[in-house]
């Protein structure tokens, strides 16, 4: 793992997935022990499931919130916050909904799949944004509709504004670092292809290979908490 000096790049984008939080104790989605091997997304993480049984889907998301709250950010999160303090040109775009970066003081430019901590009403928009396990309210105070997590579920369209913002950052990246994603979910997975086409140096941090790995010039087979501090030293 040869250290890389971020001062030699104009614009750095970190693109992260669930593996970034795995060492905190938050389960990833795929693979053994992954959330989707325990819970069928069709019953817990799509609009159809919510419309059919909002209580069950909200209970599942409450459980996820409690799980995440019990898990602290790791050394990789804290190191990224220090990198952003040292360099103005380090952006994070994330598929993660767990808010772990924000808890470590990392500035997140785009939450591609929303946030576990926000609840929205279909008519009245975001109604709550709080880091707590239990939902304070499950229904909109104005129209009594069920509030739903502000998350992009399976079969949903992504948030076009958020993706446009992320795409603009990726188009200017000369270093693109993916951390802890299987690269299996589109359109988010397309950011790696976009960065490669734009000529960015491509680094993947992931203990395991996946189908997207061939897009990367360097594949760092190590855990995020170890690889991020070792690869990107803070200037003294
Ligand atoms: N450090 C780095 N990577 C890790 C670590 C670790 N300590 N532990 C596991 N990983 C890697 C796994 O090898 C895997 O490639 O993290 C990846 C997690 O992949 P997924 O579970 O598929 O998560 P992600 O890529 O974020 O999924 C994308 O799918 O279900 C949707 O909306 C959900 O945002 C999510 C999207």
mmCIF file of C-alpha atoms and ligand atoms in Angstrom:
data_model
loop_
_atom_site.group_PDB
_atom_site.id
_atom_site.type_symbol
_atom_site.label_atom_id
_atom_site.label_comp_id
_atom_site.label_asym_id
_atom_site.label_seq_id
_atom_site.Cartn_x
_atom_site.Cartn_y
_atom_site.Cartn_z
ATOM 1 C CA UNK A 1 0.000 0.000 0.000
ATOM 2 C CA UNK A 2 2.015 2.968 -1.241
ATOM 3 C CA UNK A 3 0.787 6.232 0.324
ATOM 4 C CA UNK A 4 -0.759 8.764 -2.037
ATOM 5 C CA UNK A 5 -0.321 12.509 -1.588
ATOM 6 C CA UNK A 6 -3.713 14.148 -2.084
ATOM 7 C CA UNK A 7 -1.975 17.493 -2.650
ATOM 8 C CA UNK A 8 -0.991 16.241 -6.089
ATOM 9 C CA UNK A 9 -4.632 16.043 -7.233
ATOM 10 C CA UNK A 10 -7.038 18.805 -8.192
ATOM 11 C CA UNK A 11 -10.222 17.075 -7.113
ATOM 12 C CA UNK A 12 -10.683 13.875 -5.142
ATOM 13 C CA UNK A 13 -13.973 11.974 -4.901
ATOM 14 C CA UNK A 14 -14.568 9.196 -2.395
ATOM 15 C CA UNK A 15 -17.486 6.982 -3.440
ATOM 16 C CA UNK A 16 -18.656 4.745 -0.646
ATOM 17 C CA UNK A 17 -20.985 1.852 0.103
ATOM 18 C CA UNK A 18 -22.069 -0.271 3.023
ATOM 19 C CA UNK A 19 -18.598 -1.794 3.488
ATOM 20 C CA UNK A 20 -17.464 1.590 4.808
ATOM 21 C CA UNK A 21 -19.630 1.019 7.891
ATOM 22 C CA UNK A 22 -19.103 -2.740 8.227
ATOM 23 C CA UNK A 23 -16.348 -2.404 10.824
ATOM 24 C CA UNK A 24 -18.588 -0.149 12.898
ATOM 25 C CA UNK A 25 -20.935 -3.115 13.275
ATOM 26 C CA UNK A 26 -23.521 -2.071 10.666
ATOM 27 C CA UNK A 27 -24.254 -5.057 8.407
ATOM 28 C CA UNK A 28 -23.681 -4.735 4.646
ATOM 29 C CA UNK A 29 -26.476 -5.575 2.217
ATOM 30 C CA UNK A 30 -25.064 -8.454 0.197
ATOM 31 C CA UNK A 31 -23.085 -11.564 1.052
ATOM 32 C CA UNK A 32 -23.496 -13.812 4.072
ATOM 33 C CA UNK A 33 -24.892 -11.922 7.049
ATOM 34 C CA UNK A 34 -26.021 -9.149 4.682
ATOM 35 C CA UNK A 35 -29.328 -7.403 5.314
ATOM 36 C CA UNK A 36 -30.903 -8.775 2.136
ATOM 37 C CA UNK A 37 -30.064 -12.344 3.118
ATOM 38 C CA UNK A 38 -32.124 -11.872 6.297
ATOM 39 C CA UNK A 39 -34.876 -9.611 5.050
ATOM 40 C CA UNK A 40 -36.618 -9.904 1.707
ATOM 41 C CA UNK A 41 -36.483 -6.417 0.200
ATOM 42 C CA UNK A 42 -39.912 -6.996 -1.378
ATOM 43 C CA UNK A 43 -41.396 -7.130 2.123
ATOM 44 C CA UNK A 44 -39.307 -4.353 3.725
ATOM 45 C CA UNK A 45 -37.645 -2.029 1.238
ATOM 46 C CA UNK A 46 -39.856 -1.038 -1.647
ATOM 47 C CA UNK A 47 -42.802 1.269 -2.058
ATOM 48 C CA UNK A 48 -45.178 -1.652 -2.580
ATOM 49 C CA UNK A 49 -44.202 -3.084 0.801
ATOM 50 C CA UNK A 50 -44.714 0.273 2.501
ATOM 51 C CA UNK A 51 -48.098 0.820 0.861
ATOM 52 C CA UNK A 52 -49.217 -2.681 1.860
ATOM 53 C CA UNK A 53 -47.951 -2.614 5.460
ATOM 54 C CA UNK A 54 -46.453 0.691 6.620
ATOM 55 C CA UNK A 55 -46.175 -0.467 10.237
ATOM 56 C CA UNK A 56 -44.014 -3.453 9.334
ATOM 57 C CA UNK A 57 -41.751 -1.373 7.111
ATOM 58 C CA UNK A 58 -41.436 1.398 9.713
ATOM 59 C CA UNK A 59 -40.673 -1.172 12.435
ATOM 60 C CA UNK A 60 -37.872 -2.561 10.246
ATOM 61 C CA UNK A 61 -36.405 0.904 9.729
ATOM 62 C CA UNK A 62 -36.676 1.693 13.432
ATOM 63 C CA UNK A 63 -34.671 -1.447 14.127
ATOM 64 C CA UNK A 64 -32.061 -0.335 11.600
ATOM 65 C CA UNK A 65 -31.857 3.074 13.262
ATOM 66 C CA UNK A 66 -31.284 1.517 16.694
ATOM 67 C CA UNK A 67 -28.618 -0.784 15.255
ATOM 68 C CA UNK A 68 -26.759 2.089 13.649
ATOM 69 C CA UNK A 69 -26.999 4.294 16.747
ATOM 70 C CA UNK A 70 -25.280 1.577 18.777
ATOM 71 C CA UNK A 71 -22.327 1.650 16.351
ATOM 72 C CA UNK A 72 -19.655 4.377 16.455
ATOM 73 C CA UNK A 73 -17.736 5.654 13.397
ATOM 74 C CA UNK A 74 -14.293 4.033 12.907
ATOM 75 C CA UNK A 75 -10.786 5.326 12.245
ATOM 76 C CA UNK A 76 -11.453 5.585 8.495
ATOM 77 C CA UNK A 77 -14.377 7.966 9.031
ATOM 78 C CA UNK A 78 -12.360 10.146 11.409
ATOM 79 C CA UNK A 79 -9.417 10.156 9.015
ATOM 80 C CA UNK A 80 -11.632 11.332 6.153
ATOM 81 C CA UNK A 81 -12.839 14.224 8.309
ATOM 82 C CA UNK A 82 -9.199 15.193 8.906
ATOM 83 C CA UNK A 83 -8.426 14.913 5.182
ATOM 84 C CA UNK A 84 -11.293 17.275 4.395
ATOM 85 C CA UNK A 85 -9.972 19.721 6.990
ATOM 86 C CA UNK A 86 -6.516 19.547 5.371
ATOM 87 C CA UNK A 87 -7.651 19.634 1.724
ATOM 88 C CA UNK A 88 -10.517 21.674 0.288
ATOM 89 C CA UNK A 89 -10.879 19.431 -2.745
ATOM 90 C CA UNK A 90 -11.969 16.157 -1.122
ATOM 91 C CA UNK A 91 -15.626 15.257 -1.667
ATOM 92 C CA UNK A 92 -17.630 12.279 -0.462
ATOM 93 C CA UNK A 93 -20.555 10.847 -2.370
ATOM 94 C CA UNK A 94 -22.179 7.932 -0.622
ATOM 95 C CA UNK A 95 -24.746 5.225 -1.112
ATOM 96 C CA UNK A 96 -24.891 4.879 2.668
ATOM 97 C CA UNK A 97 -28.011 5.972 4.480
ATOM 98 C CA UNK A 98 -26.622 5.509 7.991
ATOM 99 C CA UNK A 99 -25.265 9.017 8.658
ATOM 100 C CA UNK A 100 -21.976 7.596 9.965
ATOM 101 C CA UNK A 101 -19.881 10.135 8.041
ATOM 102 C CA UNK A 102 -21.804 13.053 9.459
ATOM 103 C CA UNK A 103 -21.313 11.709 12.999
ATOM 104 C CA UNK A 104 -17.548 11.718 12.374
ATOM 105 C CA UNK A 105 -17.651 15.306 11.043
ATOM 106 C CA UNK A 106 -17.254 14.382 7.362
ATOM 107 C CA UNK A 107 -18.902 16.743 4.866
ATOM 108 C CA UNK A 108 -21.047 14.605 2.539
ATOM 109 C CA UNK A 109 -21.709 16.134 -0.877
ATOM 110 C CA UNK A 110 -24.378 13.653 -1.943
ATOM 111 C CA UNK A 111 -26.395 11.006 -0.118
ATOM 112 C CA UNK A 112 -27.316 9.066 -3.221
ATOM 113 C CA UNK A 113 -29.879 6.812 -1.565
ATOM 114 C CA UNK A 114 -31.249 9.197 1.062
ATOM 115 C CA UNK A 115 -31.036 8.944 4.826
ATOM 116 C CA UNK A 116 -32.320 6.651 7.517
ATOM 117 C CA UNK A 117 -32.745 9.655 9.794
ATOM 118 C CA UNK A 118 -35.227 11.632 7.714
ATOM 119 C CA UNK A 119 -38.943 10.946 7.371
ATOM 120 C CA UNK A 120 -41.018 12.418 4.586
ATOM 121 C CA UNK A 121 -44.669 12.893 3.779
ATOM 122 C CA UNK A 122 -45.612 12.305 0.143
ATOM 123 C CA UNK A 123 -47.489 15.657 0.137
ATOM 124 C CA UNK A 124 -45.592 17.787 2.631
ATOM 125 C CA UNK A 125 -41.992 16.713 2.149
ATOM 126 C CA UNK A 126 -39.438 16.154 4.923
ATOM 127 C CA UNK A 127 -41.161 16.155 8.304
ATOM 128 C CA UNK A 128 -38.393 15.011 10.585
ATOM 129 C CA UNK A 129 -34.639 14.686 10.564
ATOM 130 C CA UNK A 130 -33.334 13.252 13.799
ATOM 131 C CA UNK A 131 -30.782 10.768 15.000
ATOM 132 C CA UNK A 132 -32.930 8.710 17.312
ATOM 133 C CA UNK A 133 -33.998 5.075 17.260
ATOM 134 C CA UNK A 134 -37.755 5.378 17.642
ATOM 135 C CA UNK A 135 -39.692 7.614 15.287
ATOM 136 C CA UNK A 136 -41.245 10.560 17.121
ATOM 137 C CA UNK A 137 -44.229 10.606 14.770
ATOM 138 C CA UNK A 138 -45.294 8.040 12.222
ATOM 139 C CA UNK A 139 -47.967 10.201 10.627
ATOM 140 C CA UNK A 140 -47.862 13.648 9.080
ATOM 141 C CA UNK A 141 -49.190 16.311 11.481
ATOM 142 C CA UNK A 142 -50.807 18.138 8.539
ATOM 143 C CA UNK A 143 -52.513 15.394 6.551
ATOM 144 C CA UNK A 144 -52.267 12.283 8.742
ATOM 145 C CA UNK A 145 -50.627 10.273 5.944
ATOM 146 C CA UNK A 146 -47.991 7.726 6.948
ATOM 147 C CA UNK A 147 -44.511 9.203 6.992
ATOM 148 C CA UNK A 148 -41.921 7.122 5.202
ATOM 149 C CA UNK A 149 -38.137 6.961 5.459
ATOM 150 C CA UNK A 150 -36.469 9.360 3.022
ATOM 151 C CA UNK A 151 -34.668 6.465 1.358
ATOM 152 C CA UNK A 152 -34.418 5.373 -2.258
ATOM 153 C CA UNK A 153 -35.815 1.860 -2.072
ATOM 154 C CA UNK A 154 -35.703 -0.878 -4.672
ATOM 155 C CA UNK A 155 -37.735 0.046 -7.778
ATOM 156 C CA UNK A 156 -37.739 3.782 -6.843
ATOM 157 C CA UNK A 157 -36.361 6.478 -9.088
ATOM 158 C CA UNK A 158 -33.254 8.092 -7.683
ATOM 159 C CA UNK A 159 -33.233 11.749 -6.653
ATOM 160 C CA UNK A 160 -32.285 13.472 -9.906
ATOM 161 C CA UNK A 161 -30.889 16.601 -8.196
ATOM 162 C CA UNK A 162 -28.663 14.592 -5.869
ATOM 163 C CA UNK A 163 -27.381 12.483 -8.757
ATOM 164 C CA UNK A 164 -26.754 15.560 -10.893
ATOM 165 C CA UNK A 165 -24.722 17.114 -8.073
ATOM 166 C CA UNK A 166 -22.699 13.927 -7.630
ATOM 167 C CA UNK A 167 -22.204 13.575 -11.398
ATOM 168 C CA UNK A 168 -20.823 17.097 -11.640
ATOM 169 C CA UNK A 169 -18.270 16.308 -8.919
ATOM 170 C CA UNK A 170 -17.252 13.034 -10.545
ATOM 171 C CA UNK A 171 -16.807 14.691 -13.919
ATOM 172 C CA UNK A 172 -14.053 16.880 -12.409
ATOM 173 C CA UNK A 173 -12.350 14.174 -10.370
ATOM 174 C CA UNK A 174 -8.761 13.296 -11.135
ATOM 175 C CA UNK A 175 -8.711 10.770 -8.271
ATOM 176 C CA UNK A 176 -11.701 8.504 -7.642
ATOM 177 C CA UNK A 177 -11.599 6.242 -4.584
ATOM 178 C CA UNK A 178 -14.316 3.683 -4.059
ATOM 179 C CA UNK A 179 -14.637 2.245 -0.569
ATOM 180 C CA UNK A 180 -16.758 -0.714 0.458
ATOM 181 C CA UNK A 181 -19.210 -1.058 -2.387
ATOM 182 C CA UNK A 182 -20.105 -4.083 -4.463
ATOM 183 C CA UNK A 183 -20.752 -1.776 -7.427
ATOM 184 C CA UNK A 184 -23.848 -3.819 -8.114
ATOM 185 C CA UNK A 185 -26.558 -1.185 -7.838
ATOM 186 C CA UNK A 186 -27.360 1.204 -10.635
ATOM 187 C CA UNK A 187 -27.347 4.032 -11.448
ATOM 188 C CA UNK A 188 -24.926 4.735 -8.555
ATOM 189 C CA UNK A 189 -22.490 2.131 -9.883
ATOM 190 C CA UNK A 190 -22.196 4.219 -13.038
ATOM 191 C CA UNK A 191 -20.128 6.865 -11.233
ATOM 192 C CA UNK A 192 -17.067 4.614 -11.373
ATOM 193 C CA UNK A 193 -17.438 4.231 -15.128
ATOM 194 C CA UNK A 194 -17.926 7.986 -15.487
ATOM 195 C CA UNK A 195 -14.781 8.723 -13.485
ATOM 196 C CA UNK A 196 -12.750 6.234 -15.496
ATOM 197 C CA UNK A 197 -13.956 7.726 -18.775
ATOM 198 C CA UNK A 198 -13.020 11.192 -17.477
ATOM 199 C CA UNK A 199 -9.462 9.949 -16.920
ATOM 200 C CA UNK A 200 -9.378 9.857 -13.119
ATOM 201 C CA UNK A 201 -6.887 7.640 -11.328
ATOM 202 C CA UNK A 202 -9.047 4.835 -9.960
ATOM 203 C CA UNK A 203 -8.539 3.192 -6.565
ATOM 204 C CA UNK A 204 -10.750 0.543 -5.018
ATOM 205 C CA UNK A 205 -10.650 -0.229 -1.283
ATOM 206 C CA UNK A 206 -12.467 -3.493 -0.641
ATOM 207 C CA UNK A 207 -11.302 -6.767 0.927
ATOM 208 C CA UNK A 208 -13.059 -8.625 -1.905
ATOM 209 C CA UNK A 209 -13.196 -8.582 -5.663
ATOM 210 C CA UNK A 210 -16.436 -7.838 -7.494
ATOM 211 C CA UNK A 211 -17.604 -7.262 -11.054
ATOM 212 C CA UNK A 212 -16.764 -3.566 -10.925
ATOM 213 C CA UNK A 213 -13.181 -4.178 -9.741
ATOM 214 C CA UNK A 214 -11.802 -4.246 -13.272
ATOM 215 C CA UNK A 215 -12.568 -0.516 -13.552
ATOM 216 C CA UNK A 216 -9.863 0.288 -11.023
ATOM 217 C CA UNK A 217 -6.152 0.871 -11.597
ATOM 218 C CA UNK A 218 -5.301 -0.109 -8.014
ATOM 219 C CA UNK A 219 -7.273 -2.601 -5.953
ATOM 220 C CA UNK A 220 -6.495 -2.349 -2.283
ATOM 221 C CA UNK A 221 -7.632 -5.585 -0.641
ATOM 222 C CA UNK A 222 -7.926 -4.269 2.902
ATOM 223 C CA UNK A 223 -10.557 -3.006 5.293
ATOM 224 C CA UNK A 224 -11.619 0.642 5.118
ATOM 225 C CA UNK A 225 -10.512 1.559 8.642
ATOM 226 C CA UNK A 226 -6.978 0.397 7.924
ATOM 227 C CA UNK A 227 -6.615 1.356 4.255
ATOM 228 C CA UNK A 228 -7.860 4.948 4.335
ATOM 229 C CA UNK A 229 -5.380 6.221 6.976
ATOM 230 C CA UNK A 230 -2.488 4.262 5.466
ATOM 231 C CA UNK A 231 -3.132 5.265 1.852
ATOM 232 C CA UNK A 232 -3.818 8.948 2.417
ATOM 233 C CA UNK A 233 -1.511 10.499 5.025
ATOM 234 C CA UNK A 234 -2.414 13.857 6.558
ATOM 235 C CA UNK A 235 0.257 16.441 5.720
ATOM 236 C CA UNK A 236 2.231 17.550 8.747
HETATM 237 N N1 LIG B 1 -13.927 -2.357 4.209
HETATM 238 C C1 LIG B 1 -14.213 -2.137 2.911
HETATM 239 N N2 LIG B 1 -15.124 -2.854 2.219
HETATM 240 C C2 LIG B 1 -15.806 -3.808 2.866
HETATM 241 C C3 LIG B 1 -15.568 -4.099 4.229
HETATM 242 C C4 LIG B 1 -14.590 -3.321 4.912
HETATM 243 N N3 LIG B 1 -14.299 -3.519 6.199
HETATM 244 N N4 LIG B 1 -16.397 -5.110 4.596
HETATM 245 C C5 LIG B 1 -17.102 -5.453 3.511
HETATM 246 N N5 LIG B 1 -16.768 -4.675 2.455
HETATM 247 C C6 LIG B 1 -17.296 -4.686 1.081
HETATM 248 C C7 LIG B 1 -17.836 -6.030 0.598
HETATM 249 O O1 LIG B 1 -16.779 -6.844 0.082
HETATM 250 C C8 LIG B 1 -18.808 -5.589 -0.497
HETATM 251 O O2 LIG B 1 -18.166 -5.493 -1.748
HETATM 252 O O3 LIG B 1 -18.416 -3.833 1.055
HETATM 253 C C9 LIG B 1 -19.232 -4.186 -0.040
HETATM 254 C C10 LIG B 1 -20.684 -4.066 0.393
HETATM 255 O O4 LIG B 1 -21.515 -4.299 -0.707
HETATM 256 P P1 LIG B 1 -23.102 -4.203 -0.591
HETATM 257 O O5 LIG B 1 -23.566 -4.926 0.604
HETATM 258 O O6 LIG B 1 -23.665 -4.595 -1.915
HETATM 259 O O7 LIG B 1 -23.349 -2.629 -0.303
HETATM 260 P P2 LIG B 1 -23.439 -1.413 -1.331
HETATM 261 O O8 LIG B 1 -22.468 -1.567 -2.439
HETATM 262 O O9 LIG B 1 -23.382 -0.180 -0.517
HETATM 263 O O10 LIG B 1 -24.900 -1.585 -1.891
HETATM 264 C C11 LIG B 1 -25.411 -0.602 -2.765
HETATM 265 O O11 LIG B 1 -27.596 -1.526 -2.578
HETATM 266 O O12 LIG B 1 -29.377 -2.431 -1.395
HETATM 267 C C12 LIG B 1 -28.841 -1.283 -1.940
HETATM 268 O O13 LIG B 1 -29.456 0.873 -1.364
HETATM 269 C C13 LIG B 1 -28.624 -0.176 -0.939
HETATM 270 O O14 LIG B 1 -27.005 1.604 -0.992
HETATM 271 C C14 LIG B 1 -27.170 0.191 -1.094
HETATM 272 C C15 LIG B 1 -26.864 -0.328 -2.477
#
